[in-house]
Coordinates of C-alpha atoms and ligand atoms in Angstrom, one line a residue:
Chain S
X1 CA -80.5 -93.2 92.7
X2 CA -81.7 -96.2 95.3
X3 CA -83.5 -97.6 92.8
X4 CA -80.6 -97.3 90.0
X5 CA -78.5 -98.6 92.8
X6 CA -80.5 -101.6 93.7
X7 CA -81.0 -102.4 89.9
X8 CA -77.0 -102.2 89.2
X9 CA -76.8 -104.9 92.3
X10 CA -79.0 -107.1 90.4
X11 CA -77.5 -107.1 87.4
X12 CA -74.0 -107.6 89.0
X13 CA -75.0 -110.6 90.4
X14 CA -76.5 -111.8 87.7
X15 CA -73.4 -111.0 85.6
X16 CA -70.8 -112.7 88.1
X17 CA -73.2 -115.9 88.4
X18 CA -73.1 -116.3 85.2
X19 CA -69.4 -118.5 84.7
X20 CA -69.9 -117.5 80.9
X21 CA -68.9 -113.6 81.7
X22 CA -65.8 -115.2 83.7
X23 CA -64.8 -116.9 80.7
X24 CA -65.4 -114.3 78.0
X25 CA -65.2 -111.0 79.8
X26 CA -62.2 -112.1 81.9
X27 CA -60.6 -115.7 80.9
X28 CA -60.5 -114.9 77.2
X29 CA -58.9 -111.5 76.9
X30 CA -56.1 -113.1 79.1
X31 CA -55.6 -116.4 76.8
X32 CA -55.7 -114.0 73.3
X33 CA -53.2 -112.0 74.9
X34 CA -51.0 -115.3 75.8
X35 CA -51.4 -116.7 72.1
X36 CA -51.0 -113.2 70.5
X37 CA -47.8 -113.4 72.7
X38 CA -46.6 -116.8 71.8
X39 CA -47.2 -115.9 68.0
X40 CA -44.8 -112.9 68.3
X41 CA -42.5 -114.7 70.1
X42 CA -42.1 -116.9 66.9
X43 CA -41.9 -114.1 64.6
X44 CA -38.0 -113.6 63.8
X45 CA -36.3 -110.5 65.1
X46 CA -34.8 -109.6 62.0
X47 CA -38.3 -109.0 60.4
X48 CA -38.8 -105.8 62.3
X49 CA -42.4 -106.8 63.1
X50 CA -43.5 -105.3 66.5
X51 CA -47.4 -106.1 65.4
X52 CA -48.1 -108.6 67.8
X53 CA -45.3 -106.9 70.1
X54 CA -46.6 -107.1 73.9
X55 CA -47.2 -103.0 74.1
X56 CA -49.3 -102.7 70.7
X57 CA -51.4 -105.8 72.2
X58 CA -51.9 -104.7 75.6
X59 CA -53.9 -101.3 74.1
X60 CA -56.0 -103.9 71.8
X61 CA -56.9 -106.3 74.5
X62 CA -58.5 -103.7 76.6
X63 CA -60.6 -102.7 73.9
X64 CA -61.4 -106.6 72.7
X65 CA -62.5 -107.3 76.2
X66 CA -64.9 -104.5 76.0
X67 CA -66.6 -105.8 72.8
X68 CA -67.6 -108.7 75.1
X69 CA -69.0 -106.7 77.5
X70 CA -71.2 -105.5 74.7
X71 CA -72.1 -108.8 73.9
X72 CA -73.4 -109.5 77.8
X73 CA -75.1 -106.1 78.2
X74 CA -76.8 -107.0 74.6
X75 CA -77.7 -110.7 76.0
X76 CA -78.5 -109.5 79.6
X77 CA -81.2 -106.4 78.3
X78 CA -82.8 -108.9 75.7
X79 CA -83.2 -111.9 78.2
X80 CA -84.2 -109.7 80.3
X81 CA -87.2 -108.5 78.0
X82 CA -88.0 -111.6 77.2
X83 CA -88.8 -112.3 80.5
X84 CA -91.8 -111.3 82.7
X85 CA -89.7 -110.0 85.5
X86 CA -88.8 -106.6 83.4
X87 CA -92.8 -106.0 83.2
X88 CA -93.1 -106.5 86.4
X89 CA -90.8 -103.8 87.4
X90 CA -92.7 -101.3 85.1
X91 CA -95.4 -101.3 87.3
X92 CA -92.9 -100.1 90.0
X93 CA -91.4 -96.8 90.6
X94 CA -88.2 -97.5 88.4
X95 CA -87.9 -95.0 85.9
X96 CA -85.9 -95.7 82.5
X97 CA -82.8 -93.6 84.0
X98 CA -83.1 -97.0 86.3
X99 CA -82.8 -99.3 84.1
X100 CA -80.3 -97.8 81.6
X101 CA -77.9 -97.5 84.1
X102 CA -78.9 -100.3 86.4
X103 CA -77.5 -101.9 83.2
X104 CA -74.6 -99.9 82.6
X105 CA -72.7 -99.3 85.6
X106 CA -72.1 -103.2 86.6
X107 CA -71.1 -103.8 82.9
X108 CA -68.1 -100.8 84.0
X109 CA -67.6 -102.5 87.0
X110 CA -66.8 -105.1 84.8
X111 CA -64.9 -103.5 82.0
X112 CA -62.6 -102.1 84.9
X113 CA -61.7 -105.5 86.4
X114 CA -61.0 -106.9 83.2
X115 CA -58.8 -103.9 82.6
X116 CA -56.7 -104.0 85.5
X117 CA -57.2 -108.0 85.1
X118 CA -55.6 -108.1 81.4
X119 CA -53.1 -105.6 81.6
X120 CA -51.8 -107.5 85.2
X121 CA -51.4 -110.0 82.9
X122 CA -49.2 -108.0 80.2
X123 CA -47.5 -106.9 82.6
X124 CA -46.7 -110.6 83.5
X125 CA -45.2 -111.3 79.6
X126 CA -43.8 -107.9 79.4
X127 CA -41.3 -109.1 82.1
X128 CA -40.9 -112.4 80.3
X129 CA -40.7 -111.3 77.0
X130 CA -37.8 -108.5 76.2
X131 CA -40.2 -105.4 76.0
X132 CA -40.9 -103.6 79.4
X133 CA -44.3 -101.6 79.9
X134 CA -44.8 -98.8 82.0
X135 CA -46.5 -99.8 85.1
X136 CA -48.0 -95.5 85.5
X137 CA -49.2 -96.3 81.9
X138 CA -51.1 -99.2 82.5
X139 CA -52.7 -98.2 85.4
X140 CA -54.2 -95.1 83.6
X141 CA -55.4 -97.1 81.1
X142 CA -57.5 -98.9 83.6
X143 CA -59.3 -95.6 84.3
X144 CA -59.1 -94.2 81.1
X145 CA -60.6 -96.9 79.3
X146 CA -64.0 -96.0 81.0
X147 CA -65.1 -94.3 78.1
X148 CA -65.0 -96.9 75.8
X149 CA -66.6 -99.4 78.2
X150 CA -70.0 -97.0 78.6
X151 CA -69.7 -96.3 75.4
X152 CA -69.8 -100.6 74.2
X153 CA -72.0 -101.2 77.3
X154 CA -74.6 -98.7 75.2
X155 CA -73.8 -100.6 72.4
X156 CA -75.2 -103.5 73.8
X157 CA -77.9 -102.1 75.3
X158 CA -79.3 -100.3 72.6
X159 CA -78.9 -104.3 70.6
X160 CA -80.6 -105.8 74.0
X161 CA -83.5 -103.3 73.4
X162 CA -84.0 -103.4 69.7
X163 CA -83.1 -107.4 68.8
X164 CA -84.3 -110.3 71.0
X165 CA -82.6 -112.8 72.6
X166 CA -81.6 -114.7 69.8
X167 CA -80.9 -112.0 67.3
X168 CA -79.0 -109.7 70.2
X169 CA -75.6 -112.1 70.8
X170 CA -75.5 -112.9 66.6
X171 CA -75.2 -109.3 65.7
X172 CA -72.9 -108.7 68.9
X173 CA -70.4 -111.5 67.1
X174 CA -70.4 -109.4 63.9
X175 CA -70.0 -106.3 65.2
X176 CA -66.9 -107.7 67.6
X177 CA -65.3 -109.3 64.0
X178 CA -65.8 -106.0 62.6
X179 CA -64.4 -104.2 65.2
X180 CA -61.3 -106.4 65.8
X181 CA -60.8 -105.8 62.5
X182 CA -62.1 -101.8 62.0
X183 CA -60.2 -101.0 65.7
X184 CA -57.1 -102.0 64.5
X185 CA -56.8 -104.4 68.1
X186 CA -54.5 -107.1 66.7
X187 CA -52.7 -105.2 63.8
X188 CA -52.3 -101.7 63.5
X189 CA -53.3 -101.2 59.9
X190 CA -53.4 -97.9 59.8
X191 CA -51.4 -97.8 56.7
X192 CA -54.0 -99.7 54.8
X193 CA -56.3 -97.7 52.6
X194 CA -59.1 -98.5 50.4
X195 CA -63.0 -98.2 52.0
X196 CA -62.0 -100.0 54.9
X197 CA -59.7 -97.1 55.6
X198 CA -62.7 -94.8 55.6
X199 CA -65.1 -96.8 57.6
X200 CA -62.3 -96.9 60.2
X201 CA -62.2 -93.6 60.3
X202 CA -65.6 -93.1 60.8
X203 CA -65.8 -95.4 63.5
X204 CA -65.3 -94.8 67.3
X205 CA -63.6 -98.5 67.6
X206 CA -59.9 -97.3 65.7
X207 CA -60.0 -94.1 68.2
X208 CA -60.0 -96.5 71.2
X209 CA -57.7 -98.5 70.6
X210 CA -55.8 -95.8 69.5
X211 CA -56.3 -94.4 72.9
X212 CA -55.9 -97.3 74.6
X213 CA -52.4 -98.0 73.4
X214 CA -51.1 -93.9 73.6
X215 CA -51.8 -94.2 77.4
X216 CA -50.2 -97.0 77.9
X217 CA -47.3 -95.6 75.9
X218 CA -47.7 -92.6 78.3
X219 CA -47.9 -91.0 74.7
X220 CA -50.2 -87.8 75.6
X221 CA -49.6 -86.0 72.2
X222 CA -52.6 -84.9 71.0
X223 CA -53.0 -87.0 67.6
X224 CA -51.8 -89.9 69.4
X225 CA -54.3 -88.9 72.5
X226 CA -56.0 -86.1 72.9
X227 CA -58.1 -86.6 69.8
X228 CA -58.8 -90.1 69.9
X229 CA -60.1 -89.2 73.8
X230 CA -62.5 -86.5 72.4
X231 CA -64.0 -89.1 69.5
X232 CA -64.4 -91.6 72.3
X233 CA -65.9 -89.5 74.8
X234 CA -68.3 -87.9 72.2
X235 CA -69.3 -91.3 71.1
X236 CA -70.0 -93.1 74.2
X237 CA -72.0 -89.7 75.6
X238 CA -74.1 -89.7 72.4
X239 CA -74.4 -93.1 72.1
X240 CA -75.4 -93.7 75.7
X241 CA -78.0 -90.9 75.0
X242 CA -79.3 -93.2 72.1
X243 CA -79.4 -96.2 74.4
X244 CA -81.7 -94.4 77.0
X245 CA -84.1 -92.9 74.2
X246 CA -84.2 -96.8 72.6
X247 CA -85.2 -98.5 76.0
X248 CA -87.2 -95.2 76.9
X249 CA -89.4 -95.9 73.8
X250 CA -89.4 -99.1 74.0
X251 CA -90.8 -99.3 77.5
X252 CA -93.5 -97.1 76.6
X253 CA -93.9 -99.1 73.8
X254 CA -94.2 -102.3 75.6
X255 CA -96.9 -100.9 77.5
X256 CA -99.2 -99.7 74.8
Chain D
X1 CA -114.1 -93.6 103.0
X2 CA -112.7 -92.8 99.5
X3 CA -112.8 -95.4 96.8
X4 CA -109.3 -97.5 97.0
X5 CA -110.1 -97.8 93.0
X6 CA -112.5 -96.6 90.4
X7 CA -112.9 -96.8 86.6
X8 CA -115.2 -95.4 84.8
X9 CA -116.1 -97.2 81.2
X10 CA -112.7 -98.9 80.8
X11 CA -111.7 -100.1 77.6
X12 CA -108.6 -101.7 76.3
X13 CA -108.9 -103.1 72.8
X14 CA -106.0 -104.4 70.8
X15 CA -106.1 -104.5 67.0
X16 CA -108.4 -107.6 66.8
X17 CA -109.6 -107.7 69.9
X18 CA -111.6 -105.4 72.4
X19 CA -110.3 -107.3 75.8
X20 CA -111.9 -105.2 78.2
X21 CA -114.8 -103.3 77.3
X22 CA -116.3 -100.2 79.2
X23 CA -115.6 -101.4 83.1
X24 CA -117.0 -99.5 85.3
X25 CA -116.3 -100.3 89.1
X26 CA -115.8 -99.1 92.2
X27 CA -113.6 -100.7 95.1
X28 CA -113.5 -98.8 98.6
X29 CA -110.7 -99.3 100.9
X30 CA -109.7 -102.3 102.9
X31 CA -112.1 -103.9 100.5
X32 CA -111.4 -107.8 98.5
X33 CA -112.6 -108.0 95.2
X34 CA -112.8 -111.4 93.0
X35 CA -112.7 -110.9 89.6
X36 CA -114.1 -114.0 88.0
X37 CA -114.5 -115.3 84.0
X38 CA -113.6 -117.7 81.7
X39 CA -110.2 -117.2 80.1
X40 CA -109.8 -114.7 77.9
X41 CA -112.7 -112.9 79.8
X42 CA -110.4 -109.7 80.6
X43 CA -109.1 -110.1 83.9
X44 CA -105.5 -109.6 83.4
X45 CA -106.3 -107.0 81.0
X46 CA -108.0 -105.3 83.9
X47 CA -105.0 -106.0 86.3
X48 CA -102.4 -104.4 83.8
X49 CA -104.3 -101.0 83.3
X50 CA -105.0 -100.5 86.6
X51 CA -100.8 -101.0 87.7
X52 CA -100.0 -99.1 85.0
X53 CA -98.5 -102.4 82.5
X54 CA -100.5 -101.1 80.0
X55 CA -102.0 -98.4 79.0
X56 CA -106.1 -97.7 78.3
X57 CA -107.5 -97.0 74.9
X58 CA -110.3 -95.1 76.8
X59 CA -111.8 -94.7 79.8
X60 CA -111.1 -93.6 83.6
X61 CA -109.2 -95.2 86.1
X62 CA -108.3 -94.5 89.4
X63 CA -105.9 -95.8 92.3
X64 CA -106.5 -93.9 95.8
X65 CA -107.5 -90.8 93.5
X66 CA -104.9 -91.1 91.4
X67 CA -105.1 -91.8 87.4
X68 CA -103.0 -94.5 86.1
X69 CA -102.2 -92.4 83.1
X70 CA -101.8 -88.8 84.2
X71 CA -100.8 -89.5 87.8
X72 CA -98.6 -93.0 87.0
X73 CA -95.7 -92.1 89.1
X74 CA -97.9 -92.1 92.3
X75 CA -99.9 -95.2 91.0
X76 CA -97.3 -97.0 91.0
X77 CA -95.7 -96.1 94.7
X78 CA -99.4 -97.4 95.5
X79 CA -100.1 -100.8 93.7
X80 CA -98.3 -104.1 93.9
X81 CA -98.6 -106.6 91.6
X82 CA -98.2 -110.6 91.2
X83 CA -98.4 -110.7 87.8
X84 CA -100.2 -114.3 85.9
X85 CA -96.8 -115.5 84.8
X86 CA -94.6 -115.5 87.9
X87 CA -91.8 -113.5 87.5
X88 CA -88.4 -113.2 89.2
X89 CA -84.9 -112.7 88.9
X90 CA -83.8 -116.3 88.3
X91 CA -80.1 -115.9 89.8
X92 CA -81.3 -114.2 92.4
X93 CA -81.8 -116.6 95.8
X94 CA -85.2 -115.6 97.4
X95 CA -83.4 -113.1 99.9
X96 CA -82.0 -111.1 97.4
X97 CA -85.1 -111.0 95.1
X98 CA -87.4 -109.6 98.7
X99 CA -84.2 -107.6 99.4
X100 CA -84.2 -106.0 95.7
X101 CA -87.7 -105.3 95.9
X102 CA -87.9 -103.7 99.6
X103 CA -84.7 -101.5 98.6
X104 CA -87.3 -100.4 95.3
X105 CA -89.9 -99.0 97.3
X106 CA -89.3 -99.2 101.0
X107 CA -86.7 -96.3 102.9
X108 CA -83.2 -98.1 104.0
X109 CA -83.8 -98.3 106.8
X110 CA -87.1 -100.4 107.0
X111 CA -85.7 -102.7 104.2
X112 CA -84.0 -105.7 106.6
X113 CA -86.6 -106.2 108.5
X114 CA -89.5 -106.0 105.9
X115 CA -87.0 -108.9 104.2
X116 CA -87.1 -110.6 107.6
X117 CA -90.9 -110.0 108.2
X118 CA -92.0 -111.1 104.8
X119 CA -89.6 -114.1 104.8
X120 CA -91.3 -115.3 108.2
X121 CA -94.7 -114.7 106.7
X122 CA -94.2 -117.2 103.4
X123 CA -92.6 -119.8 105.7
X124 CA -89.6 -118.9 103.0
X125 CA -86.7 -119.4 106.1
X126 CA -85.3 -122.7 104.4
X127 CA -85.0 -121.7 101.1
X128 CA -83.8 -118.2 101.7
X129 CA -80.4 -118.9 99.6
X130 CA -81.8 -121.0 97.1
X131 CA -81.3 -119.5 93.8
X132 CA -84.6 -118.5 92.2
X133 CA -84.8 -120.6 89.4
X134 CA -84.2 -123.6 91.5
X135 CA -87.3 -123.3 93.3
X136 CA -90.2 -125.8 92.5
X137 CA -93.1 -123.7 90.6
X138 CA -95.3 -123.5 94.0
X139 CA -92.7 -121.5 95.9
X140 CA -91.5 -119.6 92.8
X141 CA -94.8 -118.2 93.1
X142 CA -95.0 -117.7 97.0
X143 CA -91.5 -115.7 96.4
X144 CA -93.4 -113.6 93.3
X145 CA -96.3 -112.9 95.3
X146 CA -94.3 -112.3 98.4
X147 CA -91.9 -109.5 96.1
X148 CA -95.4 -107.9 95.1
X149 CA -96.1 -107.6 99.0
X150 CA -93.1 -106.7 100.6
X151 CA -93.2 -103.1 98.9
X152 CA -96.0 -102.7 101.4
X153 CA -98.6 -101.4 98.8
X154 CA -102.2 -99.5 99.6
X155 CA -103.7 -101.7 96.6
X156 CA -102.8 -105.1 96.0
X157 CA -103.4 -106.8 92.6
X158 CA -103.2 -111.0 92.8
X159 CA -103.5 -112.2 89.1
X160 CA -104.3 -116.3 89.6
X161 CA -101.9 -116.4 93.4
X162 CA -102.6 -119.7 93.9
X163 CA -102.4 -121.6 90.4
X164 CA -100.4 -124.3 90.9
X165 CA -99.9 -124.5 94.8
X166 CA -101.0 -127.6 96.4
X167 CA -104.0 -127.4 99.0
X168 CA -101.5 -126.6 102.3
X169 CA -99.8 -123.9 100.5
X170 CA -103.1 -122.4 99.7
X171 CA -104.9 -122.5 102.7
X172 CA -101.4 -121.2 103.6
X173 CA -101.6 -118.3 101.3
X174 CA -105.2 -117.8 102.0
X175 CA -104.2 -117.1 106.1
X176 CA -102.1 -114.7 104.6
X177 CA -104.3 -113.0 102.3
X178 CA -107.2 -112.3 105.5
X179 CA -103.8 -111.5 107.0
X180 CA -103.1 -108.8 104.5
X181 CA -106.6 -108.0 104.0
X182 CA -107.1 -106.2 107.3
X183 CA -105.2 -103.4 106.4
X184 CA -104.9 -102.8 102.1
X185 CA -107.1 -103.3 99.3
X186 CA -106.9 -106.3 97.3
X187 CA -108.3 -107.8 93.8
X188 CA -107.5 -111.1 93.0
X189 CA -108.5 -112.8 90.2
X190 CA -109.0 -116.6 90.3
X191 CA -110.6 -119.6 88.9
X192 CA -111.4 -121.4 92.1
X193 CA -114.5 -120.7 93.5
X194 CA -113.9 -121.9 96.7
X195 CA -111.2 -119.4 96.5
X196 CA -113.3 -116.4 95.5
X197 CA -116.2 -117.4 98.1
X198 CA -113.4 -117.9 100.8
X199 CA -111.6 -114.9 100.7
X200 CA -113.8 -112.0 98.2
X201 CA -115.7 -108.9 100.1
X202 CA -117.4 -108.8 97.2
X203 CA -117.3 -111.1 93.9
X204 CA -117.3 -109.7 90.1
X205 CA -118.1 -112.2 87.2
X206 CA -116.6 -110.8 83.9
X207 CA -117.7 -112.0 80.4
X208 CA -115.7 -110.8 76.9
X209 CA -114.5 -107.6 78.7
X210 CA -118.0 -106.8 80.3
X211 CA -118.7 -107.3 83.5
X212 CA -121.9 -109.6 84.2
X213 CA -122.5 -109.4 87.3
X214 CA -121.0 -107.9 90.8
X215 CA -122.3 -108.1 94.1
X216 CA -121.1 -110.1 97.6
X217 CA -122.0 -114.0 97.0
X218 CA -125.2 -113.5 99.3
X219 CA -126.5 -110.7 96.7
X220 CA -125.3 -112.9 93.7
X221 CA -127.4 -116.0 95.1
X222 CA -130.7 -113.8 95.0
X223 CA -129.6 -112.5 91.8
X224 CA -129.5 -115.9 90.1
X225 CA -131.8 -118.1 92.5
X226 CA -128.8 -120.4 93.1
X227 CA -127.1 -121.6 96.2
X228 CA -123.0 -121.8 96.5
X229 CA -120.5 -119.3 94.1
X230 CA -120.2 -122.7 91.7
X231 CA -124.2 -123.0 90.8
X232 CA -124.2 -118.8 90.5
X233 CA -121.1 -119.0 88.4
X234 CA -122.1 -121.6 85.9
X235 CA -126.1 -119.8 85.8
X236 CA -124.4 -116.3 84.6
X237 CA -121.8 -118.2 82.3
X238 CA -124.6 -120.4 80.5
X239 CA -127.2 -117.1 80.6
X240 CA -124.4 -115.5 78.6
X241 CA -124.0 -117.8 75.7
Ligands
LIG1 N1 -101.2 -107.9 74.0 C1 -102.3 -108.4 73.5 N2 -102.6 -108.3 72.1 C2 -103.7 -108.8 71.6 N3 -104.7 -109.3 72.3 C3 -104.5 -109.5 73.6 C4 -103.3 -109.0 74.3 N4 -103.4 -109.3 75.6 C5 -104.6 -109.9 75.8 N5 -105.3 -110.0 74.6 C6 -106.6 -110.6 74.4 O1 -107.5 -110.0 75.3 C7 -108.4 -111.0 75.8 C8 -108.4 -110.9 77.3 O2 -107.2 -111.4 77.8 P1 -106.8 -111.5 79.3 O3 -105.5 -112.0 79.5 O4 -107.2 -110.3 80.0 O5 -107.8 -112.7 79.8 P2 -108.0 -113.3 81.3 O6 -109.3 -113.1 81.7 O7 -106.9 -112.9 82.1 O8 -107.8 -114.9 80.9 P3 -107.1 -116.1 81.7 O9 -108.1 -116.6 82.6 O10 -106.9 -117.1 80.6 O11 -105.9 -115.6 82.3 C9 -108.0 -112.3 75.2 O12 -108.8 -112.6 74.1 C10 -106.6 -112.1 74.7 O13 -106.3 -112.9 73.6
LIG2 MG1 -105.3 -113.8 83.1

């Protein structure tokens, strides 16, 4: 645990060094949220369209700003691999349980400040705009938004171990198109149907935003919920178990 | 005495290559080695099985008693390394690099002042918050060689320490090494013979995975007829081809 401890340090630094996490895991959420805002504002009353309505936005910006914390846990792992220091360290008593969540538990750190960050500043244009949010609900949805951060932060560390430097942050950017789109973060389309309706479905992303927008709703029905929490939590435990068997292998595998 | 390290036949061979080829050495404690050869001669190969960076295709290999394969986890609470390529975290100043690396293998409560100690010992006081990466190349090194020290290893491993310091900073680091010396087991490998003659217990010339010769430089001078590690050197190297 020292050394998982000591390795989770590093990484924080190196994230909150880095002005490019300020800007994408903390800046950007915050402007999106501002123009999503500005573009309902413009959208007539009459057309009954609460799309881009500050509630349904604040539940999709928490899960947008986690798909960039994928994208830095991807770059950070592949730089790192790229780099001699990582060899180094495999000569030293670090174990992979180390490095996986040496990795991981800045990266929810992270995902927590942004939370509480991005829905401070909902909160903000909830009092501007004409729809009021429920200050219990967005506080819970800092906390229970955890799940989808470790399970975006394996994500990106199972990219960072498989794809280099330059491949890791390319297939991040699709997989954060797809999921704005899949997860349902700026528009609900649940309504649509089609394929895209069934790889939605079979996707964690839908489920947390989903989840994300039921608590702050203080909605705890179980559609609206309970299941999307059990889909989440499944995925990010299974899918963190993937990301330590990936950079398990691969360690070994870098030393043959 | 036990031996501080031992391999018997060591081989490492890659799909094209056979980079080291049935080493067999022993290394008691408190001992120097030199590991000497032209590039591509197998040195770092060496280095990297015995700390564990990679793995043997066959062969023995031991650190204190322990094998780098079966017993790995204790190998590497033994070894240090300062690995060829210097290597550390670039956003890291040189404080929190050492303090990283003591918190890795040192107990909590000896980490602050090993940071302190080792920080003395490199002469590192006025760049202690400099970011890593903005370090010239000659102290980027001191700081990588100083992370592989501060650990306080029993065997110390010293691929190339002092390419690319200037002639203070090596006489500097040479101090340090007789320093270090007195009390753990070091191989270094090196291209300088002054270096090699300077600092090595005993000397090992490797060839193409094979070692050539082994032996303090007094032994190697019989050996060959020749006077001074340069003249012995360059009489193996030109026997060999
Ligand atoms: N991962 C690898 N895959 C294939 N061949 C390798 C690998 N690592 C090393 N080799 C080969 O093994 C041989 C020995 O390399 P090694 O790095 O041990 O040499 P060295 O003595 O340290 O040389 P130098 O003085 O240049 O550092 C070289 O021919 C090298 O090309
Ligand atoms: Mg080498």
């Amino acid at each position: 645990m020292k050394r998982t401890m000591a390795y989770a340090k590093r990484n924080l630094i190196e994230v909150y060094r880095d002005p490019l996490s300020w800007i994408f895991c903390i800046a950007f959420p915050i402007v999106m949220l501002i123009i999503m805002s500005v573009v309902n504002s413009s959208i007539p009353k009459e057309a009954g369209n609460t799309m881009f309505r500050i509630d349904n936005l604040s539940g999709g910006i928490v899960v947008f700003g986690q798909m960039f914390i994928m994208l830095f846990t991807a770059i950070a792992v592949a730089k790192d691999r790229s780099s001699t220091f990582l060899t180094r360290l495999y000569s030293s008593p670090m174990k992979s349980f180390d490095f996986v969540w040496g990795y991981i538990l800045p990266m929810l750190l992270t995902a927590v400040i942004q939370a509480f960050v991005s829905l401070c500043a909902a909160f903000v244009i909830s009092l501007i705009s004409d729809y009021s949010l429920n200050i219990a609900g967005l506080l819970l949805t800092v906390i229970l938004s955890l799940p989808s951060a470790l399970m975006f932060s394996a994500i990106g560390l199972i990219f960072g171990t498989l794809c280099n430097e330059k491949a890791a942050p390319g297939i991040c950017s699709v997989l954060i198109s797809l999921g704005s789109m899949i997860g349902g973060i700026w528009f609900d389309v649940e309504a649509a149907g089609g394929f895209m309706y069934n790889l939605r479905k079979c996707l964690p992303f839908l489920y947390a935003t989903r989840l994300a927008r039921s608590v702050i709703d203080m909605n705890f029905g179980v559609k609206e919920f309970v299941l999307p929490l059990i889909v989440v939590v499944a995925a990010a435990t299974v899918l963190t178990l993937i990301a330590s068997i990936v950079f398990n292998s691969r360690m070994r595998a870098d030393q043959m | 005495m036990g031996y501080a390290i031992k391999t018997e036949k060591l081989i490492k061979s890659y799909k094209d290559k056979t980079a080291v080829d049935g080493l067999s050495l022993t290394v008691n404690e408190g001992e120097l080695i030199a590991l000497l050869g032209v590039n591509g001669a197998g040195k770092t190969t060496t280095v990297k099985m015995l700390t564990c960076l990679t793995k043997p295709t066959e062969g023995k290999a031991e650190i204190m008693g322990c094998d780098v394969i079966k017993d790995s986890e204790k190998v590497k609470r033994l070894v240090g390394v300062s690995p060829q390529d210097t290597s550390v975290a670039e956003n890291l100043t040189v404080k929190e690099n050492l303090e990283f690396m003591a918190d890795i293998y040192l107990p909590k409560d000896k980490t602050a002042s090993a940071v302190e100690k080792t920080i003395k010992a490199f002469n590192l006081d006025e760049f202690k918050d400099k970011k890593a990466r903005l370090l010239s190349g000659g102290y980027k090194r001191k700081l990588s060689i100083a992370m592989a020290i501060i650990g306080e290893p029993k065997v110390l491993f010293l691929d190339e320490p002092t390419l690319g310091l200037d002639v203070l900073a090596r006489r500097q680091l040479w101090r340090e090494i007789e320093e270090l010396k007195k009390n753990i087991t070091i191989v270094l490998t090196t291209h300088y013979m002054e270096e090699a003659q300077a600092l090595a217990d005993r000397i090992v010339i490797m060839n193409e995975g094979k070692v050539m010769a082994i032996g303090t430089l007094g032994q190697l001078e019989n050996m060959t007829g020749k006077k001074g590690l340069e003249d012995v050197f360059v009489s193996i190297a030109e026997k060999m081809e």
